[in-house]
C-alpha positions as MATLAB code, in Angstrom:
seq = 'XXXXXXXXXXXXXXXXXXXXXXXXXXXXXXXXXXXXXXXXXXXXXXXXXXXXXXXXXXXXXXXXXXXXXXXXXXXXXXXXXXXXXXXXXXXXXXXXXXXXXXXXXXXXXXXXXXXXXXXXXXXXXXXXXXXXXXXXXXXXXXXXXXXXXXXXXXXXXXXXXXXXXXXXXXXXXXXXXXXXXXXXXXXXXXXXXXXXXXXXXXXXXXXXXXXXXXXXXXXXXXXXXXXXXXXXXXXXXXXXXXXXXXXXXXXXXXXXXXXXXXXXXXXXXXXXXXXXXXXXXXXXXXXXXXXXXXXXXXXXXXXXXXXXXXXXXXXXXXXXXXXXXXXXXXXXXXXXXXXXXXXXXXXXXXXXXXXXXXXXXXXXXXXXXXXXXXXXXXXXXXXXXXXXXXXXXXXXXXXXXXXXXXXXXXXXXXXXXXXXXXXXXXXXXXXXXXXXXXXXXXXXXXXXXXXXXXXXXXXXXXXXXXXXXXXXXXXXXXXXXXXXXXXXXXXXXXXXXXXXXXXXXXXXXXXXXXXXXXXXXXXXXXXXXXXXXXXXXXXXXXXXXXXXXXXXXXXXXXXXXXXXXXX';
ca = [
       0.020    0.114   -0.120;
       1.233    3.561   -0.863;
       2.459    5.533    1.939;
       1.102    9.002    2.313;
       3.402   11.777    2.389;
       2.875   15.215    3.271;
       5.004   18.446    2.850;
       7.003   19.585    5.712;
       5.423   21.750    8.297;
       4.557   25.197    6.825;
       2.088   27.994    7.793;
      -0.237   28.854    4.658;
      -1.372   32.297    3.989;
      -4.831   33.677    5.341;
      -7.820   31.846    4.025;
      -6.071   29.222    1.837;
      -8.039   26.091    1.547;
      -6.502   23.046    3.601;
      -5.912   20.936    1.565;
      -4.799   23.941   -1.017;
      -6.754   23.997   -4.024;
      -9.422   21.537   -3.141;
     -13.021   22.929   -3.465;
     -14.330   20.335   -0.824;
     -11.689   21.052    1.641;
     -12.904   21.216    5.378;
     -10.373   23.439    6.795;
      -9.136   27.181    5.908;
      -5.914   28.631    7.009;
      -6.091   31.031   10.044;
      -2.419   31.663   10.571;
      -2.520   34.584   13.095;
      -4.562   34.727   16.535;
      -6.691   37.581   15.542;
      -7.727   35.634   12.325;
      -9.523   33.050   14.239;
     -12.138   35.109   16.203;
     -12.304   37.300   13.055;
     -13.835   34.433   11.011;
     -16.478   33.912   13.599;
     -17.300   37.398   13.952;
     -17.353   38.326   10.309;
     -14.364   40.592   10.022;
     -14.143   41.250    6.136;
     -10.236   41.372    6.187;
     -10.617   37.408    7.299;
     -13.887   36.445    5.497;
     -12.949   38.008    2.085;
      -9.797   35.850    2.120;
     -11.515   32.537    2.749;
     -11.329   30.063   -0.059;
     -13.087   27.304    2.095;
     -14.828   26.891    5.435;
     -15.261   24.208    7.967;
     -18.733   22.866    6.699;
     -20.771   23.333    9.957;
     -18.959   26.908   10.849;
     -19.617   28.326    7.488;
     -21.170   27.531    4.152;
     -19.005   26.113    1.130;
     -19.122   28.372   -1.825;
     -20.821   25.472   -4.058;
     -23.659   25.117   -1.357;
     -24.051   28.969   -1.260;
     -24.186   28.716   -5.036;
     -27.094   26.267   -4.932;
     -28.875   28.397   -2.186;
     -28.709   31.521   -4.466;
     -29.897   29.527   -7.456;
     -33.078   28.696   -5.329;
     -33.601   32.291   -4.328;
     -33.408   33.177   -8.089;
     -35.626   30.315   -9.121;
     -38.226   31.118   -6.692;
     -38.229   34.747   -7.828;
     -38.208   36.166   -4.239;
     -38.310   39.678   -5.613;
     -41.852   39.100   -6.548;
     -42.928   38.962   -3.082;
     -45.250   41.861   -1.916;
     -43.036   42.135    1.063;
     -39.579   43.058    0.098;
     -37.789   41.670    3.263;
     -34.395   40.446    2.428;
     -34.269   36.556    2.460;
     -31.825   33.859    3.040;
     -31.843   30.325    2.173;
     -30.359   27.011    3.794;
     -30.265   23.789    1.804;
     -30.865   20.236    3.316;
     -30.850   16.699    2.047;
     -33.914   15.848    4.182;
     -37.450   17.114    4.722;
     -36.996   16.303    8.407;
     -34.101   18.611    8.800;
     -35.595   21.361    6.736;
     -38.683   21.123    9.074;
     -36.641   21.198   12.152;
     -34.736   24.290   10.887;
     -37.993   26.169   10.289;
     -39.424   25.023   13.875;
     -36.093   26.342   15.325;
     -36.228   29.830   13.675;
     -39.851   30.069   14.447;
     -39.412   29.210   18.037;
     -37.121   32.110   18.366;
     -39.310   34.578   16.764;
     -42.754   33.289   18.205;
     -45.369   36.276   17.893;
     -43.338   38.137   15.198;
     -43.769   38.574   11.500;
     -40.592   36.577   10.637;
     -41.275   33.812    8.261;
     -39.518   30.565    7.250;
     -41.015   28.463    4.633;
     -39.845   25.179    2.794;
     -39.574   24.147   -0.939;
     -38.567   20.826   -2.248;
     -36.597   20.482   -5.421;
     -36.140   17.190   -7.354;
     -35.930   15.602  -10.635;
     -38.733   13.362  -12.303;
     -37.985    9.491  -12.535;
     -34.471   10.233  -11.152;
     -32.281    8.768   -8.416;
     -32.693    9.849   -4.871;
     -29.728   12.090   -4.761;
     -31.353   14.721   -7.354;
     -33.379   16.087   -4.517;
     -32.975   18.640   -1.654;
     -35.155   20.903    0.660;
     -34.795   24.616    0.706;
     -35.625   26.553    3.732;
     -36.316   30.245    2.669;
     -36.458   32.750    5.805;
     -36.385   36.340    6.657;
     -32.604   37.423    6.858;
     -33.503   38.940   10.078;
     -33.338   35.380   11.383;
     -29.793   34.656    9.784;
     -28.120   34.177   13.237;
     -30.723   31.464   14.184;
     -30.391   29.848   10.726;
     -26.460   29.726   11.386;
     -26.914   28.398   14.645;
     -29.036   25.403   13.515;
     -26.725   24.865   10.584;
     -23.689   24.682   12.939;
     -25.332   22.796   15.847;
     -26.734   19.677   14.211;
     -24.677   19.312   11.032;
     -27.841   18.669    8.721;
     -26.872   20.948    5.892;
     -26.195   19.715    2.333;
     -22.783   18.729    1.687;
     -20.803   20.499   -1.101;
     -20.507   17.289   -3.271;
     -24.262   16.790   -2.849;
     -24.772   20.480   -3.869;
     -22.550   20.219   -6.795;
     -24.511   17.300   -8.227;
     -27.677   18.931   -7.777;
     -26.268   22.168   -9.725;
     -25.238   19.956  -12.406;
     -28.870   19.030  -13.100;
     -30.281   22.250  -11.799;
     -31.844   23.133  -15.154;
     -34.276   20.093  -14.974;
     -34.998   20.439  -11.218;
     -38.277   21.952  -10.263;
     -39.988   23.147   -6.933;
     -42.543   20.541   -5.858;
     -45.670   21.543   -4.129;
     -46.931   18.231   -2.617;
     -44.374   18.001    0.101;
     -45.931   15.767    2.861;
     -47.473   17.291    5.718;
     -47.156   20.904    4.650;
     -47.433   23.333    1.624;
     -44.838   24.707   -0.952;
     -42.917   27.737    0.186;
     -44.898   30.771   -0.232;
     -42.265   32.392   -2.213;
     -43.290   29.951   -5.222;
     -46.867   30.684   -4.746;
     -46.354   34.483   -5.070;
     -44.090   33.997   -8.024;
     -46.563   32.001   -9.741;
     -44.140   29.233  -10.645;
     -44.963   26.078  -12.492;
     -44.482   23.555   -9.760;
     -44.623   20.531  -12.065;
     -41.738   18.735  -13.917;
     -41.009   19.512  -17.589;
     -39.610   16.811  -19.888;
     -36.124   18.582  -19.724;
     -33.038   17.387  -21.628;
     -32.766   13.960  -19.710;
     -29.613   14.882  -17.450;
     -31.405   13.567  -14.431;
     -32.169   10.460  -15.826;
     -28.797    9.707  -17.397;
     -26.785   11.030  -14.609;
     -27.009    8.188  -11.863;
     -25.179    7.971   -8.596;
     -24.434    4.354   -9.097;
     -26.613    2.755   -6.392;
     -25.105   -0.793   -6.354;
     -21.404    0.644   -6.053;
     -22.729    3.201   -3.518;
     -24.195    0.214   -1.586;
     -20.894   -1.741   -2.149;
     -18.882    1.231   -0.795;
     -20.869    1.627    2.262;
     -20.803   -2.007    3.135;
     -17.067   -1.811    3.023;
     -17.158    1.304    5.289;
     -19.410   -0.276    7.776;
     -17.573   -3.546    7.770;
     -14.289   -1.850    8.528;
     -15.757    0.312   11.246;
     -17.398   -2.901   12.898;
     -13.983   -4.856   12.640;
     -11.827   -1.984   14.057;
     -14.287   -1.210   16.995;
     -14.555   -4.919   18.085;
     -13.043   -5.682   21.345;
      -9.952   -7.476   22.309;
     -12.103   -9.712   24.596;
     -12.821  -12.838   22.427;
     -15.610  -13.517   24.524;
     -17.560  -10.557   23.593;
     -19.840  -10.633   20.414;
     -18.109   -8.199   17.959;
     -20.313   -5.855   15.923;
     -21.352   -6.464   12.173;
     -22.061   -4.455    9.341;
     -25.726   -4.223   10.336;
     -24.743   -2.633   13.705;
     -23.122    0.424   11.980;
     -24.978    3.547   10.775;
     -23.513    6.067    8.568;
     -24.278    9.550    8.423;
     -23.188   12.800    6.620;
     -21.528   14.260    9.726;
     -20.413   13.704   13.131;
     -22.836   15.921   14.569;
     -25.712   14.374   12.579;
     -24.681   10.874   14.198;
     -24.781   12.452   17.792;
     -28.127   14.181   17.128;
     -29.499   10.803   15.668;
     -28.498    8.955   18.827;
     -29.673   11.726   21.234;
     -33.189   11.703   19.452;
     -33.299    7.689   19.479;
     -33.004    7.758   23.279;
     -35.411   10.323   24.039;
     -38.373    8.816   25.915;
     -41.793    8.790   24.489;
     -43.342    8.420   28.005;
     -42.670   10.531   31.287;
     -40.770   12.929   29.325;
     -40.920   15.461   32.227;
     -38.619   12.948   33.865;
     -36.008   12.555   31.477;
     -32.257   13.901   31.748;
     -29.336   13.571   29.395;
     -25.921   14.079   30.870;
     -22.580   15.038   29.332;
     -19.645   13.557   31.427;
     -16.519   15.422   30.919;
     -15.919   18.438   28.709;
     -16.583   17.423   25.185;
     -16.231   19.194   21.770;
     -18.200   22.403   22.115;
     -21.294   21.630   19.783;
     -22.191   18.223   21.620;
     -23.741   19.786   24.770;
     -25.690   22.233   22.467;
     -26.802   19.667   20.348;
     -27.889   17.237   23.063;
     -29.458   19.925   25.211;
     -31.631   21.110   22.151;
     -32.980   17.434   21.581;
     -36.013   17.800   23.905;
     -35.010   16.381   27.418;
     -36.626   17.710   30.280;
     -33.301   18.281   32.021;
     -29.636   18.469   30.776;
     -26.359   18.211   33.127;
     -22.972   19.037   32.049;
     -20.259   17.655   34.255;
     -17.350   19.705   32.866;
     -14.329   18.046   34.654;
     -15.354   14.331   34.240;
     -13.954   13.659   37.718;
     -14.477   11.219   40.683;
     -16.366   13.880   42.662;
     -18.750   14.454   39.900;
     -19.288   10.736   39.325;
     -20.111   10.842   43.155;
     -22.596   13.526   42.581;
     -24.252   11.815   39.693;
     -24.589    8.486   41.735;
     -26.126   10.383   44.496;
     -28.768   12.282   42.128;
     -29.620    8.975   40.568;
     -29.761    7.161   44.007;
     -32.239    9.896   45.083;
     -34.621    9.504   42.169;
     -33.347   11.243   39.200;
     -34.152    9.498   35.973;
     -30.933    9.456   33.619;
     -31.856    8.441   29.985;
     -28.434    8.728   28.683;
     -24.623    9.777   29.488;
     -22.394   11.099   26.809;
     -18.729   11.086   27.064;
     -15.457   11.268   25.229;
     -12.302    9.155   25.289;
     -10.374   11.187   25.323;
     -12.118   14.699   25.727;
     -11.647   17.523   23.283;
      -9.532   19.961   23.971;
      -8.648   18.816   27.568;
      -7.662   15.136   26.437;
      -8.897   13.735   29.611;
     -10.391   10.104   30.067;
     -13.331    9.382   32.113;
     -13.867    6.410   34.342;
     -15.629    3.858   32.107;
     -15.727    1.119   34.409;
     -17.480    3.030   37.109;
     -19.869    4.683   34.512;
     -20.618    1.222   33.125;
     -21.387   -0.085   36.652;
     -23.741    2.859   37.253;
     -25.376    2.200   34.017;
     -26.074   -1.362   34.654;
     -27.533   -0.566   38.177;
     -29.612    2.411   37.095;
     -30.649    1.334   33.738;
     -29.182    4.266   31.590;
     -27.297    4.099   28.093;
     -23.762    5.145   27.650;
     -22.675    6.806   24.521;
     -18.985    7.460   23.964;
     -17.261    9.364   21.171;
     -13.826    8.105   20.478;
     -12.920   10.277   17.485;
      -9.642   11.607   19.184;
      -8.863    8.184   20.900;
      -9.733    6.106   17.634;
     -10.783    2.429   17.651;
      -7.032    1.762   16.756;
      -5.819    3.033   19.998;
      -8.580    2.194   22.602;
     -10.992   -0.653   23.402;
     -14.163    0.993   24.854;
     -16.863   -1.284   23.432;
     -17.266   -3.269   26.509;
     -18.228   -0.290   28.576;
     -20.640    1.495   26.214;
     -23.917    0.906   24.502;
     -23.262    3.075   21.448;
     -19.760    4.189   20.225;
     -19.664    7.124   17.769;
     -17.024    8.312   15.557;
     -16.318   11.102   12.943;
     -14.751    9.209    9.954;
     -14.155   12.581    8.459;
     -11.306   13.261   10.928;
      -8.258   10.673   10.892;
      -9.900    7.782    9.281;
     -10.112    9.955    6.250;
      -7.087   11.911    6.858;
      -7.025   14.109    3.638;
      -9.429   16.769    4.985;
     -11.662   16.781    1.918;
     -14.843   14.572    2.809;
     -17.576   14.457    5.750;
     -18.979   11.576    7.483;
     -20.074   10.173   10.735;
     -20.729    6.750   12.204;
     -22.671    5.101   14.979;
     -22.131    1.569   16.311;
     -24.691   -0.244   18.430;
     -22.894   -2.686   20.959;
     -24.395   -6.098   20.304;
     -23.687   -6.989   23.961;
     -25.786   -4.101   25.243;
     -28.695   -4.839   27.281;
     -30.486   -2.077   25.307;
     -29.483   -3.468   21.908;
     -32.923   -4.150   20.446;
     -34.511   -0.784   21.477;
     -31.449    1.214   20.371;
     -31.074   -0.548   16.972;
     -34.783   -0.340   16.487;
     -35.166    3.502   17.332;
     -32.155    4.238   15.258;
     -33.214    2.220   12.299;
     -36.759    3.690   12.361;
     -35.450    7.244   11.756;
     -32.557    6.329    9.668;
     -32.125    7.851    6.151;
     -28.946    7.482    4.343;
     -27.662   11.025    3.393;
     -24.007   10.156    3.024;
     -23.579   11.245   -0.462;
     -21.887    8.349   -2.702;
     -18.901   10.121   -3.621;
     -18.154   11.352    0.102;
     -18.480    7.534    0.988;
     -16.203    6.431   -1.805;
     -13.332    8.913   -0.661;
     -13.840    7.785    2.892;
     -13.639    4.151    1.982;
     -10.489    4.674   -0.191;
      -8.626    6.608    2.572;
      -9.877    4.337    5.296;
      -7.723    1.349    3.886;
      -4.398    2.596    5.314;
      -5.781    3.849    8.605;
      -3.808    1.770   10.970;
      -0.393    2.789    9.550;
      -1.304    6.401    9.573;
      -2.497    6.453   13.106;
       0.555    4.678   14.366;
       2.683    7.375   12.849;
       0.595   10.078   14.170;
       0.722    8.471   17.562;
       4.441    8.436   17.599;
       4.634   12.019   16.325;
       2.423   13.348   19.001;
       4.072   11.639   21.684;
       7.393   12.995   20.669;
       5.971   16.696   20.306;
       4.106   16.410   23.566;
       7.264   15.051   25.332;
       9.369   17.825   23.977;
       6.989   20.495   25.058;
       6.499   19.021   28.468;
      10.322   19.991   29.094;
       9.863   23.667   28.114;
       9.897   26.029   30.937;
       7.345   28.302   29.318;
       4.737   25.596   28.987;
       2.602   25.312   32.171;
       1.012   22.074   30.986;
       0.686   19.649   28.303;
      -2.620   18.143   27.775;
      -2.278   14.707   26.196;
      -3.225   11.393   27.247;
       0.261   10.110   28.048;
       1.167   13.027   30.335;
      -2.412   13.548   31.817;
      -3.673   12.984   35.404;
      -6.034   10.502   33.979;
      -3.351    8.406   32.170;
      -4.080    5.385   34.525;
      -7.737    5.219   33.140;
      -6.511    5.676   29.508;
      -4.280    2.842   30.057;
      -7.281    0.629   31.221;
      -8.794    1.102   27.610;
      -5.564    1.290   25.475;
      -5.428   -1.634   23.104;
      -2.560   -4.363   24.045;
      -2.792   -5.849   20.685;
      -1.034   -3.567   18.284;
      -0.350   -1.851   20.693;
      -2.536    1.133   20.826;
      -0.968    4.505   21.355;
      -2.179    7.893   22.929;
      -3.766    9.638   20.028;
      -3.058   12.318   17.652;
      -4.374   15.634   19.561;
      -2.470   17.573   22.304;
      -3.161   20.929   23.865;
      -0.828   23.407   25.440;
      -1.158   25.755   28.293;
       1.358   28.277   28.544;
       2.772   29.954   31.708;
       1.627   33.342   30.300;
      -1.304   33.939   28.033;
       0.843   36.408   25.959;
       3.095   33.437   25.165;
       0.272   31.608   23.770;
      -0.476   34.406   21.123;
       3.127   34.908   20.288;
       3.805   31.289   19.887;
       0.733   30.669   17.605;
       1.624   33.736   15.655;
       5.129   32.497   14.643;
       4.683   28.847   14.417;
       5.413   27.715   11.073;
       2.683   25.176   10.880;
      -0.778   25.057    9.231;
      -3.477   26.453   11.343;
      -7.265   26.243   11.311;
     -10.203   24.308   12.354;
     -10.609   20.466   12.388;
      -8.380   17.601   13.541;
      -7.106   14.444   12.179;
      -5.799   15.666    8.752;
      -2.800   13.940    7.463;
      -0.888   17.358    7.956;
      -0.445   18.814   11.122;
      -2.949   21.759   12.168;
      -2.691   24.224   15.213;
      -5.650   26.294   16.688;
      -6.385   28.388   19.485;
      -9.340   26.323   20.395;
     -11.487   28.581   22.735;
     -11.347   31.491   20.181;
     -12.829   29.240   17.655;
     -15.236   27.020   19.694;
     -16.154   29.643   22.328;
     -15.728   33.050   20.798;
     -19.274   33.728   21.748;
     -19.417   32.407   25.098;
     -15.802   32.790   26.393;
     -16.421   33.911   29.980;
     -18.679   30.921   30.512;
     -16.324   28.565   28.948;
     -13.414   29.843   30.900;
     -15.685   29.309   34.088;
     -15.904   25.724   33.049;
     -12.305   25.002   32.920;
     -11.360   25.816   29.347;
      -8.360   28.085   29.258;
      -8.822   31.140   27.258;
      -5.329   30.757   25.547;
      -5.173   26.987   24.949;
      -3.660   25.882   21.727;
      -4.472   22.548   20.283;
      -2.411   20.736   17.671;
      -3.607   17.839   15.671;
      -0.356   16.056   14.770;
      -0.044   14.744   11.287;
       2.301   12.655    9.424;
       5.258   14.974    8.628;
       8.623   13.792    9.804;
       9.100   13.424   13.521;
      12.159   15.474   13.698;
      10.571   18.338   11.432;
       7.740   18.707   13.883;
       9.875   18.818   16.953;
      12.193   21.359   15.237;
       9.017   23.509   14.093;
       7.741   23.798   17.596;
      11.005   24.331   18.947;
      11.836   27.239   16.646;
       8.433   28.874   17.784;
       9.579   28.414   21.217;
      12.972   30.030   20.675;
      11.337   32.998   18.902;
       9.042   33.205   21.731;
      11.216   33.329   24.745;
      13.410   36.232   23.943;
      10.401   38.239   23.202;
       9.045   37.612   26.489;
      12.129   38.310   28.347;
      12.228   41.617   26.625;
       9.030   42.583   28.329;
];
């Protein structure tokens, strides 16, 4: 198998797609500290340079083009009310309706409108179909929140395919359970389907090939997540569900676990600080109560046990191994014992740990990962996955509930890229493990570094060791975070670090990011109060040479220390 090679570490200009030149890139270069909040806050000196965007944080230009085409097709200017409109596009009717409900829920009792239109081809494959939500631009903030929180938005490759057959696509008025967007009615559009030039019928997504690719993905996920314990039943392809994005997977699980009876007694728990969007997603699912234990500590487990023993009904506990960006490991053994005693479901996201490194399935009911990260590596395709543990006492209800709601919206070419890059996952992860351990060990010796957050150096390392695979053996992952002795040092370090910088993790090339200024720019004070250092720098370590990476980080520290002493 061909060994993946990447260029030596090098900072890229502001806004450059990462990988460069790829219109489906999921990262963009944010090379200076100020550029990171500048992207989220909409500073033109940043946004005007962006060639790409993380798909949930912004909208890919191809997706934007499709949304603009929708507004043009619907002849928005024909509306009597000339309020500015915006548009979001989704692969599913369910997502579009939830988006409308989310927007309307924030503007109840006002004149803010949000409507839906379906576009599809006649006699075509199922991928030539999408749903557009057209809403008053006054609600742009809420639309962006929904897009970011749940990950339901149409992907760039799916949008590209729809644009390729756009001339033959038409708005459809018979959307089940609702009516066509009022914009279409005002414009007097013909909502039937014309004969067209046949593009929709001749362009197929290769359904059989797509099924084969997705079977390969599911089979590989099932094989990798299987426990080292030979007495435990391993998952099969049928236990794996694929989703367009990682957040789609998390939301699907959260919805599947929402009880239909005694809803007022339900509670979802997030244990240990997770990726920023996970608490938002879960807390907006509909549980009566939501609790975040931000440290994932023994004392918090004590509190959780005390509350449950006193009568609180816990439906589900979400956690990560290790957590992002603090790289801590929860006590899955004790959590499993509590789950068995008090009958709740344990869901674990192992995106940073990876199935290659850790063996978590014996302790969880559901395992989640984001294949778009290191399993893909190339940084140019999206995807999420859910594995239902066949040994779970809740297996039947979990599998049934997930299957009942499941729709396959992982676009075929996304799946094909994931499957292709998945094939050398073991070798790439072992290389990233070694590089990250070397970089973290070097950083741990530097006097200007207050703390290196990495499973090998963490106070929770004994817990991580309990779940680290012995057959291989498993490593400590590819992500580390740095807390500097002085906040100003973090800013200087980031600005001079000659490494690619920007959102996401798990790319074959290393990426640095001042995490809090991307994930918590709008709630910084709260995040800091919950234990997220304001000036934490996260590094996703890639496949560059180990020596090159250590020298790159060392050079940034050399430039940093004299500057600090000069003050």
